[in-house]
Amino acid sequence: MMFKRRHTLLFILGVMCFFLVGCTTKYGGIPQVRYTEPPVPIQKSKVPEPEIEIGADEYEKLGDAMLSNGKYFMAFMQYENSLKKNPENLRVEYKKGLALLGGGRHDEAQKIFQLILQKNPDFAPAREGLARANFKNKLYHIAKVNFEKAIALDPLLWRSYGYLGNLHDLAGDYDPAIKEYKTALTLKPDAGFIHNNLGVSFYRSGRYKEAVDSFYQALRLKYDNHKVYNNLGRVLVKLELYDKAFEAFKKGGPEAVAYNNIGVGYLNNEKFDTAAEYFTKAIELSPRFYVLANENLKKCRLKQKQ
């Protein structure tokens, strides 16, 4: 009896050890322990960001920025987008015409300005735009009529006065041209290209000192186009200020061209020996410039013989 109790007690203890400690493997080793994989972190769902709605005014501003930088096609597209939002905005329609005009698509621009004027005959900028398209297409008489109509609608359209000055210049009417340019500059004093045009009219009418002042004013306003320097050089030659004229010509283009241009000035002022020297220098500096400078040199030799 005592043996049975002991046996039973050992059996119970063995079972308790099995559950408390764990059994060994079949081969007596330490039991393999399987670990669960690390828990997957909780992922939050992304909240979709709301799409930003671009309105007609924003598209118009984008177009204005493109237009001012000479990116005419991109400006045109932004104005198109603006008009999809607000189809009745004639101001944006007009700017679309300006983009076409700037891009050289004069006929298409003209059609847009005409459509605007059909809707609103008193829309002065569109009348000016139509006149500019006429001018680009060399329809000078029609352009003049439309510029005058534009000014009648809005006397502050300074570009119209500038274009009227151009038209008078083309006709050889320099005094009316000067008057139109001066009116334009009263409204827009910082328009450098108008100062240049005014200088050309002064030059052609023989008012050389006033021409010089106009060209210098254009340059002070940072309108330092090579044409201004060459115009300045030509009028300084008329005043026999050759050193200043030569400096202006050098700023207006390559050195060989400057030597040729100052040579032409000396030639026109009947200083043939000096002119010949400058033409020869132009040929030495640029063999590709030979033809023009050589022709001028021949003229100079012929004048010397006469």
Coordinates of C-alpha atoms in Angstrom, one line a residue:
M1 CA 0.0 0.0 0.0
M2 CA 2.8 2.3 0.8
F3 CA 4.4 1.5 -2.5
K4 CA 1.2 2.3 -4.5
R5 CA 0.9 5.7 -2.7
R6 CA 4.5 6.5 -3.5
H7 CA 4.0 5.5 -7.1
T8 CA 0.8 7.6 -7.4
L9 CA 2.5 10.6 -5.9
L10 CA 5.4 10.4 -8.3
F11 CA 3.0 10.1 -11.2
I12 CA 1.1 13.3 -10.1
L13 CA 4.4 15.2 -9.7
G14 CA 5.5 14.1 -13.1
V15 CA 2.4 15.4 -14.7
M16 CA 2.7 18.7 -12.9
C17 CA 6.3 19.1 -14.1
F18 CA 5.1 18.4 -17.7
F19 CA 2.7 21.3 -17.6
L20 CA 4.8 23.7 -15.6
V21 CA 8.2 23.1 -17.2
G22 CA 7.3 21.6 -20.6
C23 CA 8.4 18.4 -22.1
T24 CA 11.6 17.6 -23.9
T25 CA 11.8 16.9 -27.5
K26 CA 11.8 13.4 -28.9
Y27 CA 15.5 13.3 -28.8
G28 CA 15.9 14.8 -25.3
G29 CA 16.8 18.4 -26.5
I30 CA 15.2 21.7 -25.5
P31 CA 11.8 22.2 -27.1
Q32 CA 11.6 24.5 -30.1
V33 CA 9.8 27.8 -29.3
R34 CA 7.8 29.4 -32.2
Y35 CA 7.4 33.2 -32.0
T36 CA 4.7 35.1 -33.6
E37 CA 5.7 37.7 -36.3
P38 CA 5.9 41.3 -35.2
P39 CA 2.5 42.9 -35.2
V40 CA 1.8 45.0 -38.3
P41 CA 1.6 48.7 -37.4
I42 CA -1.7 50.4 -37.7
Q43 CA -1.7 52.3 -41.0
K44 CA -3.8 55.4 -41.2
S45 CA -5.8 56.0 -44.4
K46 CA -4.6 59.1 -46.3
V47 CA -7.1 61.9 -46.4
P48 CA -7.3 63.1 -50.0
E49 CA -6.3 66.7 -50.4
P50 CA -9.0 68.9 -51.9
E51 CA -8.2 70.0 -55.5
I52 CA -7.6 73.8 -55.7
E53 CA -10.0 75.4 -58.1
I54 CA -8.4 78.0 -60.3
G55 CA -10.8 80.8 -61.2
A56 CA -11.1 83.0 -64.2
D57 CA -9.2 85.9 -62.6
E58 CA -6.2 83.6 -61.7
Y59 CA -5.9 82.3 -65.2
E60 CA -6.1 85.9 -66.5
K61 CA -3.2 86.9 -64.2
L62 CA -1.1 83.9 -65.4
G63 CA -1.8 85.1 -68.9
D64 CA -0.7 88.6 -68.1
A65 CA 2.6 87.4 -66.7
M66 CA 3.2 85.3 -69.8
L67 CA 2.3 88.2 -72.1
S68 CA 4.7 90.6 -70.4
N69 CA 7.5 88.1 -70.8
G70 CA 6.8 87.6 -74.5
K71 CA 5.5 84.1 -74.1
Y72 CA 2.6 84.7 -76.4
F73 CA 1.4 81.1 -77.0
M74 CA 1.3 80.3 -73.2
A75 CA -0.5 83.6 -72.6
F76 CA -3.1 82.8 -75.2
M77 CA -3.7 79.4 -73.5
Q78 CA -4.2 81.0 -70.1
Y79 CA -6.6 83.5 -71.5
E80 CA -8.5 80.6 -73.2
N81 CA -8.7 78.9 -69.8
S82 CA -10.0 82.1 -68.2
L83 CA -12.7 82.5 -70.9
K84 CA -13.9 78.9 -70.2
K85 CA -14.7 80.1 -66.7
N86 CA -16.1 83.4 -67.8
P87 CA -17.0 83.5 -71.5
E88 CA -18.4 87.0 -71.5
N89 CA -15.2 88.8 -70.3
L90 CA -14.3 91.1 -73.2
R91 CA -11.2 92.3 -71.5
V92 CA -9.7 88.8 -71.5
E93 CA -10.9 88.3 -75.1
Y94 CA -9.0 91.5 -76.0
K95 CA -5.9 90.3 -74.3
K96 CA -6.1 87.0 -76.2
G97 CA -6.0 89.2 -79.4
L98 CA -2.9 90.9 -78.0
A99 CA -1.2 87.5 -77.6
L100 CA -2.0 86.6 -81.2
L101 CA -0.7 90.0 -82.3
G102 CA 2.5 89.6 -80.4
G103 CA 2.9 86.1 -81.9
G104 CA 2.7 87.5 -85.4
R105 CA -0.8 86.0 -86.1
H106 CA -2.2 89.4 -87.3
D107 CA -5.2 88.1 -89.2
E108 CA -6.5 86.0 -86.3
A109 CA -5.9 88.9 -84.0
Q110 CA -7.9 91.2 -86.3
K111 CA -10.8 88.8 -86.3
I112 CA -10.9 88.8 -82.5
F113 CA -10.8 92.6 -82.2
Q114 CA -13.6 92.8 -84.8
L115 CA -15.8 90.3 -82.8
I116 CA -15.3 92.4 -79.7
L117 CA -16.3 95.6 -81.4
Q118 CA -19.4 93.9 -82.8
K119 CA -20.4 93.2 -79.1
N120 CA -19.3 96.6 -77.9
P121 CA -18.4 99.3 -80.5
D122 CA -17.1 101.6 -77.7
F123 CA -14.4 99.2 -76.5
A124 CA -11.5 101.6 -77.2
P125 CA -8.6 99.1 -76.6
A126 CA -10.1 96.7 -79.1
R127 CA -10.3 99.5 -81.6
E128 CA -6.7 100.2 -81.0
G129 CA -5.9 96.5 -81.3
L130 CA -7.7 96.4 -84.7
A131 CA -5.7 99.4 -85.8
R132 CA -2.4 97.7 -84.8
A133 CA -3.4 94.6 -86.8
N134 CA -4.1 96.9 -89.8
F135 CA -0.7 98.5 -89.3
K136 CA 1.1 95.1 -89.2
N137 CA -0.7 94.1 -92.4
K138 CA 0.4 97.4 -94.0
L139 CA -3.1 98.7 -94.3
Y140 CA -1.9 102.1 -93.3
H141 CA -5.0 104.2 -94.3
I142 CA -7.4 101.9 -92.5
A143 CA -5.0 101.8 -89.5
K144 CA -4.9 105.6 -89.3
V145 CA -8.7 105.7 -89.3
N146 CA -9.0 103.1 -86.5
F147 CA -6.3 104.8 -84.4
E148 CA -8.1 108.1 -84.6
K149 CA -11.4 106.3 -83.6
A150 CA -9.6 104.7 -80.7
I151 CA -8.3 108.1 -79.4
A152 CA -11.8 109.6 -79.8
L153 CA -13.1 106.8 -77.5
D154 CA -10.2 107.1 -75.0
P155 CA -7.8 110.0 -75.3
L156 CA -5.3 108.3 -72.9
L157 CA -4.3 105.5 -75.4
W158 CA -0.7 106.6 -75.7
R159 CA 0.3 103.8 -78.1
S160 CA -2.2 105.1 -80.6
Y161 CA -0.5 108.5 -80.7
G162 CA 2.8 106.6 -81.1
Y163 CA 1.5 104.6 -84.1
L164 CA 0.1 107.8 -85.7
G165 CA 3.5 109.3 -85.4
N166 CA 4.9 106.2 -87.3
L167 CA 2.3 106.7 -90.0
H168 CA 3.2 110.3 -90.4
D169 CA 6.9 109.3 -90.6
L170 CA 6.1 106.8 -93.3
A171 CA 4.4 109.5 -95.3
G172 CA 7.4 111.9 -94.8
D173 CA 5.3 114.3 -92.7
Y174 CA 7.8 114.8 -89.9
D175 CA 6.3 117.8 -88.1
P176 CA 2.9 116.0 -87.5
A177 CA 4.9 112.9 -86.5
I178 CA 6.8 114.9 -83.9
K179 CA 3.6 116.3 -82.5
E180 CA 2.1 112.8 -82.1
Y181 CA 5.2 111.4 -80.4
K182 CA 5.3 114.3 -78.0
T183 CA 1.6 113.7 -77.1
A184 CA 2.4 110.0 -76.5
L185 CA 5.3 110.9 -74.2
T186 CA 3.1 113.3 -72.2
L187 CA 1.1 110.3 -71.3
K188 CA 4.0 107.8 -71.1
P189 CA 7.3 109.6 -70.4
D190 CA 9.2 106.4 -69.8
A191 CA 8.5 104.9 -73.2
G192 CA 12.0 104.6 -74.5
F193 CA 11.1 103.5 -78.0
I194 CA 8.9 106.6 -78.5
H195 CA 11.9 108.7 -77.6
N196 CA 13.9 106.9 -80.3
N197 CA 11.2 107.4 -82.8
L198 CA 11.0 111.1 -81.9
G199 CA 14.7 111.3 -82.4
V200 CA 14.4 109.8 -85.9
S201 CA 11.8 112.4 -86.8
F202 CA 14.0 115.2 -85.5
Y203 CA 16.9 113.8 -87.5
R204 CA 14.9 113.6 -90.8
S205 CA 13.7 117.1 -90.4
G206 CA 17.2 118.4 -89.8
R207 CA 16.8 119.1 -86.1
Y208 CA 20.0 117.3 -85.1
K209 CA 20.6 118.6 -81.6
E210 CA 17.1 117.7 -80.6
A211 CA 17.5 114.3 -82.2
V212 CA 20.7 113.7 -80.1
D213 CA 18.7 114.6 -76.9
S214 CA 16.0 112.2 -77.8
F215 CA 18.4 109.3 -78.5
Y216 CA 20.2 109.9 -75.2
Q217 CA 16.9 110.0 -73.4
A218 CA 16.0 106.6 -74.9
L219 CA 19.3 105.2 -73.6
R220 CA 18.8 106.7 -70.2
L221 CA 15.5 104.8 -70.0
K222 CA 17.4 101.5 -70.7
Y223 CA 16.1 101.3 -74.3
D224 CA 19.6 100.4 -75.4
N225 CA 18.6 98.7 -78.6
H226 CA 21.4 98.7 -81.2
K227 CA 19.2 100.8 -83.5
V228 CA 19.4 103.6 -81.0
Y229 CA 23.2 103.6 -81.0
N230 CA 23.4 103.6 -84.7
N231 CA 20.8 106.4 -85.0
L232 CA 22.8 108.4 -82.4
G233 CA 26.0 107.8 -84.4
R234 CA 24.4 109.0 -87.6
V235 CA 23.2 112.3 -86.1
L236 CA 26.5 112.8 -84.3
V237 CA 28.3 112.5 -87.7
K238 CA 26.0 115.3 -89.0
L239 CA 27.2 117.4 -86.1
E240 CA 30.8 116.4 -87.0
L241 CA 31.3 114.9 -83.6
Y242 CA 33.2 111.9 -85.1
D243 CA 34.8 110.4 -81.9
K244 CA 31.4 110.3 -80.1
A245 CA 29.8 109.0 -83.3
F246 CA 32.4 106.2 -83.6
E247 CA 31.8 105.1 -80.0
A248 CA 28.1 105.0 -80.6
F249 CA 28.5 102.9 -83.7
K250 CA 30.8 100.4 -81.8
K251 CA 28.0 100.0 -79.2
G252 CA 25.5 99.4 -82.0
G253 CA 27.3 96.4 -83.6
P254 CA 30.5 94.6 -84.5
E255 CA 33.7 96.7 -84.8
A256 CA 34.0 96.2 -88.6
V257 CA 30.5 97.6 -89.0
A258 CA 31.3 100.6 -86.9
Y259 CA 34.4 101.3 -89.1
N260 CA 32.2 101.1 -92.2
N261 CA 29.5 103.3 -90.7
I262 CA 31.8 106.0 -89.6
G263 CA 33.4 105.8 -93.0
V264 CA 30.0 106.5 -94.6
G265 CA 29.7 109.5 -92.3
Y266 CA 33.0 110.9 -93.4
L267 CA 32.1 110.1 -97.0
N268 CA 28.8 112.0 -96.8
N269 CA 30.6 114.9 -95.2
E270 CA 33.1 114.9 -98.2
K271 CA 36.1 113.9 -96.1
F272 CA 37.2 111.3 -98.6
D273 CA 40.7 110.5 -97.4
T274 CA 39.6 109.7 -93.9
A275 CA 36.6 107.8 -95.2
A276 CA 38.9 105.6 -97.3
E277 CA 41.0 104.8 -94.2
Y278 CA 37.9 103.6 -92.3
F279 CA 36.6 101.5 -95.1
T280 CA 40.1 99.9 -95.5
K281 CA 40.1 99.1 -91.8
A282 CA 36.6 97.6 -92.0
I283 CA 37.8 95.2 -94.7
E284 CA 40.9 94.3 -92.7
L285 CA 38.8 93.5 -89.6
S286 CA 36.3 91.4 -91.4
P287 CA 36.9 89.7 -94.8
R288 CA 33.3 88.7 -95.0
F289 CA 32.5 92.4 -94.8
Y290 CA 34.6 93.0 -97.9
V291 CA 31.8 93.5 -100.4
L292 CA 30.0 96.4 -98.7
A293 CA 33.0 98.1 -97.4
N294 CA 34.8 97.7 -100.8
E295 CA 31.9 99.2 -102.6
N296 CA 32.0 102.1 -100.3
L297 CA 35.7 102.4 -100.8
K298 CA 35.2 102.5 -104.6
K299 CA 32.7 105.3 -104.2
C300 CA 35.2 107.1 -102.1
R301 CA 37.9 106.8 -104.7
L302 CA 35.5 108.0 -107.4
K303 CA 34.6 111.1 -105.3
Q304 CA 38.3 111.8 -104.8
K305 CA 38.9 111.8 -108.5
Q306 CA 36.0 114.1 -109.2

